[in-house]
Coordinates of C-alpha atoms in Angstrom, one line a residue:
M115 CA 0.0 0.0 0.0
G116 CA 1.4 3.3 -1.1
R117 CA 2.0 6.2 1.3
L118 CA -0.8 8.7 1.7
R119 CA -0.4 12.0 -0.2
K120 CA 0.5 14.9 1.9
E121 CA -1.6 18.0 1.1
G122 CA -0.6 20.4 3.8
N123 CA 2.8 21.8 5.0
E124 CA 4.7 21.5 8.3
F125 CA 6.1 25.1 8.1
F126 CA 6.1 28.1 5.9
S127 CA 8.4 31.0 5.3
F128 CA 8.2 34.2 7.2
D129 CA 9.7 37.5 5.7
V130 CA 12.1 39.4 7.7
D131 CA 10.5 42.7 6.7
F132 CA 7.1 41.4 7.8
F133 CA 6.5 44.4 10.1
S134 CA 7.8 47.0 7.5
D135 CA 4.8 46.1 5.3
R136 CA 2.3 49.1 5.2
K137 CA -0.7 46.8 5.7
I138 CA 0.9 45.1 8.7
K139 CA 1.8 48.6 10.2
I140 CA -1.9 49.7 9.8
L141 CA -3.2 46.3 11.3
K142 CA -1.0 46.9 14.4
A143 CA -2.0 50.3 14.9
R144 CA -5.6 49.5 14.8
Y145 CA -5.7 46.3 16.6
G146 CA -2.4 45.9 18.5
A147 CA -0.9 42.6 19.0
D148 CA -4.0 40.9 18.8
G149 CA -4.2 41.7 15.0
I150 CA -0.9 40.6 14.2
T151 CA -1.5 37.3 16.4
L152 CA -4.8 36.5 14.5
Y153 CA -3.3 37.2 11.1
I154 CA -0.3 34.8 11.8
Y155 CA -2.7 32.2 13.3
L156 CA -4.8 32.3 10.2
L157 CA -1.6 31.7 7.9
C158 CA -0.7 28.7 10.1
E159 CA -4.2 27.1 9.6
I160 CA -4.2 27.7 5.9
Y161 CA -0.7 26.5 5.1
K162 CA -1.3 23.5 7.5
N163 CA -4.1 22.6 5.3
G164 CA -2.7 23.5 2.0
F165 CA -3.4 27.0 0.2
Y166 CA -6.8 27.8 1.8
L167 CA -8.9 27.4 4.6
K168 CA -12.6 26.6 4.7
L169 CA -14.6 28.3 7.6
D170 CA -17.8 27.1 9.2
E171 CA -20.1 28.8 11.7
D172 CA -18.1 27.6 14.8
F173 CA -14.8 29.1 13.5
E174 CA -15.0 32.3 15.3
F175 CA -15.7 30.5 18.6
I176 CA -12.8 28.3 18.2
V177 CA -10.3 31.0 17.3
S178 CA -11.6 33.0 20.3
D179 CA -10.7 30.2 22.5
D180 CA -7.6 29.3 21.1
L181 CA -6.2 32.9 21.4
N182 CA -8.2 34.2 24.3
M183 CA -9.6 36.9 22.2
N184 CA -13.1 38.4 22.1
S185 CA -15.2 37.0 19.3
D186 CA -16.2 40.4 18.3
K187 CA -12.6 41.5 17.8
V188 CA -12.0 38.3 15.8
K189 CA -14.8 39.5 13.4
Q190 CA -13.4 43.1 13.3
V191 CA -9.9 41.9 12.4
L192 CA -11.0 39.4 9.9
T193 CA -13.1 42.2 8.3
F194 CA -10.1 44.4 8.3
L195 CA -8.0 41.6 6.5
L196 CA -10.6 41.2 3.8
E197 CA -11.1 44.8 3.1
R198 CA -7.4 45.3 2.8
S199 CA -7.2 42.3 0.3
M200 CA -4.9 40.3 2.6
F201 CA -7.4 37.6 1.9
D202 CA -9.6 37.3 -1.2
K203 CA -13.0 39.0 -0.3
Q204 CA -15.0 37.7 -3.0
L205 CA -13.9 34.0 -2.5
F206 CA -15.0 34.4 1.2
Q207 CA -18.2 36.0 0.5
S208 CA -19.1 33.2 -2.0
D209 CA -17.7 30.1 -0.4
A210 CA -16.4 31.2 3.2
V211 CA -12.9 30.5 2.1
L212 CA -9.6 32.2 3.3
T213 CA -7.0 32.4 0.7
S214 CA -5.2 34.9 -1.5
T215 CA -2.8 35.1 -4.9
G216 CA 0.1 35.9 -2.5
I217 CA -0.8 32.7 -0.4
Q218 CA -0.9 30.6 -3.4
R219 CA 2.3 31.9 -4.8
R220 CA 4.2 31.1 -1.6
Y221 CA 2.5 27.7 -1.5
Q222 CA 4.0 26.8 -5.1
L223 CA 7.4 27.4 -3.8
M224 CA 6.7 25.4 -0.8
V225 CA 5.5 22.3 -2.5
K226 CA 7.9 22.7 -5.5
S227 CA 10.5 20.0 -4.3
R228 CA 7.9 17.3 -3.9
A229 CA 5.5 18.3 -6.7
V230 CA 8.1 18.3 -9.6
K231 CA 8.1 14.7 -9.5
N232 CA 4.4 14.3 -8.4
P233 CA 2.4 17.1 -9.8
I234 CA -0.4 18.4 -7.6
T235 CA -3.9 18.7 -8.9
V236 CA -5.9 21.4 -7.4
E237 CA -9.7 21.3 -8.1
R238 CA -11.2 24.3 -6.1
Y239 CA -10.3 28.1 -4.9
W240 CA -7.3 28.3 -7.4
L241 CA -6.9 32.1 -7.9
L242 CA -3.8 32.2 -10.0
S243 CA -3.9 32.8 -13.6
E244 CA -2.6 30.2 -16.1
E245 CA 0.5 32.2 -16.6
E246 CA 1.4 32.5 -12.8
T247 CA 0.6 28.9 -12.2
E248 CA 3.7 26.5 -12.1
T249 CA 3.6 23.5 -14.4
F250 CA 3.6 21.1 -11.4
I251 CA 0.3 22.5 -10.3
K252 CA -2.5 21.0 -12.3
V253 CA -5.8 22.9 -12.2
N254 CA -9.0 21.2 -12.9
S255 CA -10.8 23.9 -14.7
F256 CA -14.1 22.1 -14.6
L257 CA -14.3 22.0 -10.9
N258 CA -12.4 25.2 -10.0
N259 CA -14.9 27.9 -9.0
S260 CA -12.3 30.6 -8.5
K261 CA -12.3 31.5 -12.2
N262 CA -15.5 33.5 -11.5
N263 CA -13.6 35.7 -9.0
E264 CA -10.7 36.9 -11.4
D265 CA -12.5 40.0 -12.5
N266 CA -13.2 40.7 -8.9
S267 CA -9.6 40.3 -7.9
K268 CA -8.6 42.7 -10.7
K269 CA -10.9 45.2 -9.3
N270 CA -9.4 44.9 -5.8
N271 CA -6.0 45.4 -7.3
L272 CA -7.1 48.6 -9.2
N273 CA -8.6 49.8 -5.8
S274 CA -5.2 49.2 -4.2
E275 CA -3.5 51.3 -6.8
K276 CA -5.8 54.1 -6.2
N277 CA -5.1 53.9 -2.5
D278 CA -1.3 54.0 -3.0
T279 CA -1.9 57.2 -5.3
K280 CA -3.7 58.9 -2.3
E281 CA -0.7 57.9 0.0
K282 CA 1.9 59.5 -2.3
K283 CA -0.2 62.7 -2.3
G284 CA -0.2 62.7 1.4
K285 CA 3.5 62.7 1.7
E286 CA 3.7 66.6 1.5
K287 CA 2.4 66.6 5.2
N288 CA 4.8 64.0 6.4
I289 CA 1.8 61.5 6.9
Y290 CA -0.4 59.6 4.7
I291 CA -4.3 59.1 5.0
D292 CA -6.2 56.1 3.8
T293 CA -9.6 57.4 3.3
A294 CA -11.0 53.8 3.1
E295 CA -10.4 53.2 6.8
T296 CA -9.8 56.8 8.0
E297 CA -6.4 55.6 9.4
V298 CA -3.5 57.9 9.8
V299 CA 0.1 56.7 10.1
F300 CA 3.2 59.0 10.0
Q301 CA 5.2 58.5 6.8
D302 CA 8.5 59.1 8.4
K303 CA 9.5 55.6 9.9
D304 CA 11.6 57.2 12.9
L305 CA 8.6 59.4 13.9
E306 CA 6.1 56.2 13.7
S307 CA 8.6 54.3 15.7
A308 CA 8.8 57.1 18.5
F309 CA 5.0 57.3 18.5
Q310 CA 4.5 53.6 18.7
L311 CA 7.0 53.3 21.6
F312 CA 4.9 56.1 23.5
V313 CA 1.8 54.0 23.0
T314 CA 3.3 50.9 23.9
C315 CA 4.7 52.3 27.1
R316 CA 1.4 53.7 28.1
A317 CA -0.2 50.4 27.5
Q318 CA 2.3 48.7 29.7
N319 CA 1.5 51.1 32.5
G320 CA -2.0 50.3 32.4
Q321 CA -3.1 53.0 30.2
K322 CA -4.4 51.2 27.2
L323 CA -5.7 53.7 24.5
T324 CA -8.6 53.4 22.3
E325 CA -8.5 53.9 18.5
E326 CA -10.0 57.3 18.9
Q327 CA -7.4 58.5 21.4
I328 CA -4.7 57.2 19.3
I329 CA -5.9 59.0 16.2
L330 CA -6.3 62.3 18.3
L331 CA -2.8 62.0 19.7
R332 CA -1.4 61.5 16.3
E333 CA -3.2 64.7 15.2
E334 CA -1.8 66.6 18.4
L335 CA 1.8 65.3 17.6
Q336 CA 1.5 66.4 14.0
N337 CA 0.6 69.8 14.9
L338 CA 3.4 70.4 17.4
G339 CA 6.9 71.1 16.2
D340 CA 8.1 72.7 12.9
T341 CA 10.1 69.6 11.7
V342 CA 10.0 65.9 11.9
Q343 CA 13.1 65.8 14.1
E344 CA 11.3 68.1 16.5
R345 CA 8.2 65.9 16.7
I346 CA 10.3 62.7 17.3
A347 CA 12.0 64.6 20.2
I348 CA 8.6 65.5 21.6
A349 CA 7.3 61.9 21.3
K350 CA 10.5 60.5 23.1
K351 CA 10.3 63.1 25.9
A352 CA 6.7 62.3 26.6
T353 CA 7.6 58.6 26.8
V354 CA 10.7 59.1 29.1
N355 CA 8.5 61.3 31.4
G356 CA 5.4 59.0 31.3
W357 CA 3.2 61.8 30.0
K358 CA -0.3 61.2 28.8
S359 CA 0.0 63.8 25.9
F360 CA 2.4 65.7 23.9
Y361 CA 3.8 69.2 24.8
P362 CA 5.9 71.5 22.8
L363 CA 9.8 71.6 23.6
K364 CA 10.9 74.8 25.4
K365 CA 13.1 76.7 23.3
Q366 CA 16.1 78.4 25.1
E367 CA 16.2 82.1 24.2
S368 CA 19.6 83.4 23.2
K369 CA 20.6 86.2 25.7
K370 CA 21.4 89.4 24.1
Q371 CA 24.7 90.7 24.9
K372 CA 24.5 94.2 26.3
P373 CA 27.0 96.7 24.7
K374 CA 30.0 97.4 26.8
S375 CA 30.4 100.8 28.3
S376 CA 33.9 102.4 29.2
N377 CA 32.1 104.4 32.0
K378 CA 31.2 102.7 35.2
F379 CA 28.5 105.1 36.0
N380 CA 26.6 104.5 32.7
N381 CA 23.4 104.7 34.3
F382 CA 23.9 108.5 34.9
H383 CA 23.3 111.3 32.3
Q384 CA 26.7 112.2 31.1
R385 CA 27.6 116.0 31.1
D386 CA 30.4 118.0 29.5
Y387 CA 32.3 120.3 31.9
D388 CA 34.7 122.9 31.5
M389 CA 37.6 121.7 33.9
A390 CA 39.8 124.8 33.6
A391 CA 36.9 127.0 34.7
L392 CA 36.0 124.6 37.7
E393 CA 39.5 124.7 38.9
K394 CA 39.8 128.6 38.9
E395 CA 36.5 128.8 40.7
L396 CA 37.8 126.6 43.5
L397 CA 41.0 128.6 43.9
N398 CA 38.9 131.6 44.2
Q399 CA 36.9 130.0 47.0
Q400 CA 40.1 129.2 48.9
K401 CA 41.3 132.7 48.8

């Protein structure tokens, strides 16, 4: 009897620049460590099963129990991931399936070593086009229901390009604004890091901020200081001192040097005297 064919994977690659990705930054800004944890959890479940994950009505409760996370927050994060095209939204709405073109591209690399000799046949939920699909992946076009989603995926890509254009326009103000989610993130990496450190320290001190408070603090910091470096200094000082808000830096005024005077009695009004006349008058008085 031959060995059972392995469909899933035991591990998957993790990019070192994971936290540099713009979508990940916004995910962390909105939902903190819970958002990152849930996203990685979903990737593990997907790659463990292959290249997609079929959800059922109990999925949210299982995840909530596994991660000790509120089920409402699970829904919120999942909605964010779908809206940001981190998973294919159309396929999720039609079949309750989580996957994406990026996941499937990485899946091809993961199975390449074993699939070259024994090609893998996929029957459903394959999103990659024929040009993107490797020769060792055989797609059953009669059963694959993902073909209907290609036009919708292209529309999602166009929307992403529009958002990128909006981001570039916002660089003139040192921040970019994504109008789809009304989320503001500092464009300068050092400034964003300083702000994140401030928020993290407040959370560690038992002062966890709401999304609305974070947005207001970002606006407040943006309105302080004349340069990015000055705003970074303001954020760092607020973190070190454990402040709940940001305050402008006190600028030291340069002391104006007073003009030097040759006369010690400079405060008195100076008069011109005829010394010879004064001396003659004193002699006359002595006589």
